[in-house]
Every structure is written in C-alpha cells, then in structure tokens.
CSV table of C-alpha atoms in Angstrom, one decimal:
chain,number,residue,atom,x,y,z
A,429,GLY,CA,46.8,-38.5,11.6
A,430,ALA,CA,46.4,-40.2,15.0
A,431,GLY,CA,44.5,-38.3,17.6
A,432,VAL,CA,44.7,-38.5,21.4
A,433,SER,CA,44.2,-42.1,22.6
A,434,GLN,CA,43.2,-43.3,26.1
A,435,SER,CA,43.2,-46.7,27.7
A,436,PRO,CA,41.3,-48.5,29.0
A,437,ARG,CA,38.1,-47.1,27.6
A,438,TYR,CA,36.1,-48.6,30.4
A,439,LYS,CA,37.3,-49.5,33.9
A,440,VAL,CA,35.3,-51.0,36.8
A,441,ALA,CA,36.9,-51.0,40.2
A,442,LYS,CA,35.8,-52.1,43.6
A,443,ARG,CA,35.9,-49.4,46.2
A,444,GLY,CA,39.4,-49.2,47.7
A,445,GLN,CA,41.2,-50.5,44.6
A,446,ASP,CA,43.9,-48.5,42.9
A,447,VAL,CA,43.5,-47.6,39.2
A,448,ALA,CA,45.8,-46.3,36.5
A,449,LEU,CA,44.5,-44.5,33.4
A,450,ARG,CA,46.7,-44.0,30.4
A,451,CYS,CA,46.8,-41.1,27.8
A,452,ASP,CA,48.8,-41.0,24.6
A,453,PRO,CA,48.8,-37.5,23.3
A,454,ILE,CA,49.2,-36.4,19.7
A,455,SER,CA,52.8,-36.8,18.6
A,456,GLY,CA,54.8,-33.7,19.2
A,457,HIS,CA,52.2,-32.0,21.4
A,458,VAL,CA,54.0,-30.3,24.3
A,459,SER,CA,51.0,-29.7,26.6
A,460,LEU,CA,48.8,-32.4,28.2
A,461,PHE,CA,45.7,-31.9,30.3
A,462,TRP,CA,43.5,-34.2,32.4
A,463,TYR,CA,39.8,-33.4,33.0
A,464,GLN,CA,37.1,-35.1,34.9
A,465,GLN,CA,33.5,-35.2,33.5
A,466,ALA,CA,30.7,-36.3,35.8
A,467,LEU,CA,27.5,-37.5,34.2
A,468,GLY,CA,25.5,-34.6,32.7
A,469,GLN,CA,28.1,-32.0,33.3
A,470,GLY,CA,31.0,-30.3,31.5
A,471,PRO,CA,34.6,-31.4,31.9
A,472,GLU,CA,36.4,-30.1,34.9
A,473,PHE,CA,40.2,-29.4,35.0
A,474,LEU,CA,42.4,-31.7,37.0
A,475,THR,CA,46.0,-31.1,36.0
A,476,TYR,CA,48.3,-29.8,33.3
A,477,PHE,CA,51.8,-30.8,32.0
A,478,GLN,CA,54.1,-29.0,29.8
A,479,ASN,CA,56.6,-31.6,28.6
A,480,GLU,CA,57.4,-33.6,31.7
A,481,ALA,CA,56.8,-30.7,34.1
A,482,GLN,CA,53.5,-30.7,36.0
A,483,LEU,CA,52.7,-27.0,36.0
A,484,ASP,CA,49.2,-27.0,37.5
A,485,LYS,CA,47.6,-29.6,39.7
A,486,SER,CA,45.1,-27.3,41.4
A,487,GLY,CA,42.1,-29.4,40.1
A,488,LEU,CA,43.1,-32.7,41.7
A,489,PRO,CA,40.3,-33.4,44.2
A,490,SER,CA,42.4,-35.1,46.8
A,491,ASP,CA,45.8,-36.6,47.5
A,492,ARG,CA,44.5,-39.9,46.2
A,493,PHE,CA,44.9,-38.5,42.7
A,494,PHE,CA,48.3,-38.5,41.2
A,495,ALA,CA,49.4,-37.8,37.6
A,496,GLU,CA,52.8,-38.2,35.9
A,497,ARG,CA,54.3,-37.7,32.5
A,498,PRO,CA,57.9,-38.8,33.0
A,499,GLU,CA,59.3,-38.6,29.5
A,500,GLY,CA,57.1,-35.7,28.3
A,501,SER,CA,54.9,-37.9,26.1
A,502,VAL,CA,52.6,-40.6,27.6
A,503,SER,CA,50.8,-39.7,30.8
A,504,THR,CA,49.2,-41.8,33.6
A,505,LEU,CA,46.5,-40.6,36.0
A,506,LYS,CA,46.5,-42.8,39.1
A,507,ILE,CA,43.7,-42.9,41.6
A,508,GLN,CA,44.4,-44.7,44.9
A,509,ARG,CA,41.8,-46.2,47.2
A,510,THR,CA,39.0,-45.4,44.8
A,511,GLN,CA,35.7,-44.1,46.2
A,512,GLN,CA,32.2,-44.1,44.6
A,513,GLU,CA,32.4,-40.4,44.0
A,514,ASP,CA,35.4,-41.0,41.7
A,515,SER,CA,33.1,-42.5,39.2
A,516,ALA,CA,33.2,-40.3,36.1
A,517,VAL,CA,34.7,-40.1,32.6
A,518,TYR,CA,38.4,-39.0,32.7
A,519,LEU,CA,39.4,-37.1,29.6
A,520,CYS,CA,42.8,-36.3,28.4
A,521,ALA,CA,43.6,-33.5,26.0
A,522,SER,CA,46.8,-32.3,24.3
A,523,SER,CA,47.9,-29.1,22.6
A,524,LEU,CA,50.8,-28.2,20.4
A,525,GLY,CA,52.1,-25.5,22.7
A,526,GLY,CA,50.5,-23.8,25.6
A,527,GLY,CA,48.9,-20.5,26.3
A,528,GLY,CA,45.8,-20.9,24.4
A,529,ASP,CA,46.6,-23.4,21.7
A,530,THR,CA,43.7,-25.6,20.7
A,531,GLN,CA,43.2,-28.6,23.0
A,532,TYR,CA,42.3,-31.9,21.3
A,533,PHE,CA,40.5,-34.4,23.4
A,534,GLY,CA,40.7,-38.2,23.6
A,535,PRO,CA,37.6,-40.5,23.9
A,536,GLY,CA,37.9,-40.7,27.6
A,537,THR,CA,38.0,-43.5,30.2
A,538,ARG,CA,34.8,-44.2,31.9
A,539,LEU,CA,35.5,-45.3,35.5
A,540,THR,CA,32.9,-46.9,37.6
A,541,VAL,CA,33.6,-47.6,41.2
A,542,LEU,CA,31.3,-50.2,42.9
B,803,GLY,CA,27.0,-46.3,25.5
B,804,GLU,CA,27.3,-43.4,27.9
B,805,SER,CA,24.8,-40.6,27.9
B,806,VAL,CA,26.2,-37.1,27.9
B,807,GLY,CA,24.0,-34.4,29.4
B,808,LEU,CA,21.0,-36.2,30.8
B,809,HIS,CA,19.4,-33.1,32.2
B,810,LEU,CA,20.9,-30.4,30.0
B,811,PRO,CA,19.0,-27.5,28.4
B,812,THR,CA,17.8,-28.8,25.0
B,813,LEU,CA,17.4,-27.0,21.7
B,814,SER,CA,15.2,-28.8,19.2
B,815,VAL,CA,15.4,-27.7,15.5
B,816,GLN,CA,14.2,-29.0,12.2
B,817,GLU,CA,16.7,-30.3,9.7
B,818,GLY,CA,17.8,-27.4,7.4
B,819,ASP,CA,17.0,-24.7,9.9
B,820,ASN,CA,19.6,-22.5,11.6
B,821,SER,CA,20.6,-23.2,15.2
B,822,ILE,CA,21.7,-20.7,17.8
B,823,ILE,CA,23.3,-22.0,21.0
B,824,ASN,CA,24.0,-19.5,23.8
B,825,CYS,CA,26.5,-19.4,26.6
B,826,ALA,CA,27.2,-17.0,29.4
B,827,TYR,CA,30.8,-17.0,30.6
B,828,SER,CA,31.9,-16.1,34.1
B,829,ASN,CA,35.4,-14.5,34.1
B,830,SER,CA,35.8,-11.1,32.6
B,831,ALA,CA,39.6,-11.8,32.4
B,832,SER,CA,39.0,-14.7,29.9
B,833,ASP,CA,40.6,-14.0,26.6
B,834,TYR,CA,40.1,-17.2,24.7
B,835,PHE,CA,36.8,-19.0,24.0
B,836,ILE,CA,36.1,-22.3,22.4
B,837,TRP,CA,33.1,-24.3,21.3
B,838,TYR,CA,33.2,-28.1,21.5
B,839,LYS,CA,30.7,-30.7,20.3
B,840,GLN,CA,30.4,-33.9,22.3
B,841,GLU,CA,28.6,-37.0,21.0
B,842,SER,CA,27.6,-39.8,23.4
B,843,GLY,CA,30.5,-42.0,24.3
B,844,LYS,CA,33.1,-39.6,22.7
B,845,GLY,CA,35.4,-36.9,23.9
B,846,PRO,CA,34.7,-33.2,23.1
B,847,GLN,CA,35.5,-32.3,19.5
B,848,PHE,CA,36.8,-28.8,18.6
B,849,ILE,CA,34.4,-26.8,16.5
B,850,ILE,CA,35.6,-23.2,16.5
B,851,ASP,CA,37.4,-20.7,18.7
B,852,ILE,CA,37.6,-16.9,19.1
B,853,ARG,CA,39.9,-14.6,21.0
B,854,SER,CA,38.8,-11.6,22.9
B,855,ASN,CA,40.1,-9.1,20.3
B,856,MET,CA,37.4,-10.3,17.9
B,857,ASP,CA,33.6,-10.1,17.9
B,858,LYS,CA,32.8,-12.7,15.3
B,859,ARG,CA,34.5,-15.6,13.6
B,860,GLN,CA,33.2,-17.8,10.9
B,861,GLY,CA,34.0,-21.4,9.9
B,862,GLN,CA,32.3,-23.9,7.7
B,863,ARG,CA,28.6,-23.6,8.5
B,864,VAL,CA,29.4,-22.3,12.0
B,865,THR,CA,29.8,-18.8,13.4
B,866,VAL,CA,30.8,-17.7,16.8
B,867,LEU,CA,29.8,-14.3,18.2
B,868,LEU,CA,31.4,-12.8,21.3
B,869,ASN,CA,29.9,-10.0,23.3
B,870,LYS,CA,32.4,-9.0,26.0
B,871,THR,CA,30.1,-6.3,27.5
B,872,VAL,CA,27.6,-8.8,28.7
B,873,LYS,CA,30.0,-11.8,28.8
B,874,HIS,CA,28.0,-13.8,26.2
B,875,LEU,CA,29.1,-16.2,23.6
B,876,SER,CA,26.9,-17.8,20.9
B,877,LEU,CA,27.3,-20.5,18.3
B,878,GLN,CA,25.3,-20.4,15.1
B,879,ILE,CA,25.0,-23.5,12.9
B,880,ALA,CA,23.7,-22.9,9.5
B,881,ALA,CA,21.5,-25.5,7.7
B,882,THR,CA,21.5,-27.9,10.7
B,883,GLN,CA,21.9,-31.5,9.8
B,884,PRO,CA,21.1,-34.7,11.8
B,885,GLY,CA,24.8,-35.2,12.3
B,886,ASP,CA,24.9,-32.0,14.3
B,887,SER,CA,22.9,-33.7,17.1
B,888,ALA,CA,25.1,-33.7,20.2
B,889,VAL,CA,25.8,-31.8,23.4
B,890,TYR,CA,27.6,-28.4,22.8
B,891,PHE,CA,29.9,-26.9,25.4
B,892,CYS,CA,31.4,-23.5,25.5
B,893,ALA,CA,34.8,-23.1,27.3
B,894,GLU,CA,36.8,-20.1,28.4
B,895,SER,CA,40.4,-19.7,29.3
B,896,PRO,CA,41.2,-16.9,31.8
B,897,HIS,CA,44.9,-16.2,31.0
B,898,THR,CA,45.7,-19.8,31.9
B,899,ASP,CA,46.1,-22.9,30.0
B,900,LYS,CA,43.2,-24.8,31.6
B,901,LEU,CA,39.7,-24.6,30.1
B,902,ILE,CA,36.6,-23.8,32.2
B,903,PHE,CA,33.6,-25.4,30.6
B,904,GLY,CA,30.0,-24.3,30.7
B,905,THR,CA,27.0,-26.5,31.5
B,906,GLY,CA,26.3,-27.6,27.9
B,907,THR,CA,23.3,-27.6,25.6
B,908,ARG,CA,21.8,-30.6,23.9
B,909,LEU,CA,21.0,-30.0,20.2
B,910,GLN,CA,18.3,-32.3,18.8
B,911,VAL,CA,17.7,-32.2,15.0
B,912,PHE,CA,14.5,-33.7,13.8
B,913,PRO,CA,13.5,-34.4,10.1
C-alpha cells in the first residue's frame, strides 16, 4: 500500500522567504509527526498531531515554524522568514494510533536556504 | 543525492558475516525502543522494535537486545548483505509519543 508521501522533495529558498512543506500520511493513521534532520545527525522531534489536534509542539525551534493538520489527514509545516540554519531535511511520520505505535517515515523534504 | 551521516561511527563488515550495532540510550523512563535503517536520500525505515518488558526480540535476520541495567540496546544482523549498507539509528520513547534518536552508525558491507 501507499506509504507516507512528502512534497516537494527538494526546496531551495532565499533567506527571508516563506516555505510550506506538505505531508500525506498513510491512510487511516491517526498520529502525525514532524522531525528535522540536520546533515550527519539523527532526526529531532518538532511537533505531533493526533487527528487535527496538535498535542505537542515543544520541538519547534522558533515562532517562525508553524504546523497544521486542519482535517486530520494532510499536514503542512510552514517556515516563515527562512534562515540559513533552517537548512535540513524535514521528515514526516505517521502511526496508526498513538502511545508507542510504530512510526512510518516519508522520504523527507530537503530544504536549502541560500 | 544527499549524504546521511558524513561523520558517523562506521562499522565495516564482510558480506556474510554477522553485524552488531550498539546504542546507549539516555532516559531510564523510556519503555519503547526502535531500530531504523536510513539509506541516502530516503527516510528512516522501520526494522524492529522492543518494549521494556522484554530483553530480546527476533525478526527476519535481525535481533534486538535490550539491557535496561546499563541502558544499552544492540541490533544484530545475521549474514550481512550489501543491501544492508546504510546508517542505522536507535530511537527511544520515554512515555511520550515522540521519538528521541541516537547519533547513528554507518554500516558498510564489503565483498
């Protein structure tokens, strides 16, 4: 079956531009997660949704980062006024339920801020 | 494509040998542990998981061992194949839904 999909796969932005990254979770998965992966490091948690509710946004690095999942399916991660330090791979994962269900990851969006 | 883990610890093994990848986790409250495999340009791929009420779990060619006393996790891959070459991450979940990932280990398989 279809896995988690993300778009675009690659995004180049000039410093100061706004970007929007999209995640399509596995159909029927209740939970959705965003992670940030810097080059050479493991993914780091950004935020978590259960259906449309954002239950944890403790990992968002600044108020320039905003995520939404208005209908409990597709999610968008928005970064305003991008900075060079925002350059990373942004990974989306979904799980069937919550509380320790296996998280399945998408291919990621590689963001490069010039 | 992108490079995952440019400066990670590297384990080099010969094709057909067994591989053991180790991980030290940080939170004694963690009760769920997962191993992921990540190939260059791809997202992490689930390999195997284990909960804190178990010491060992086996899958197809893989075994995960958990030592809660010393907060250590290991992944054993039997009869390592070239397709196993990737970066391997352990992840822990301390009573929350988010995962905390370790640094990662690059596995290189040579003929």
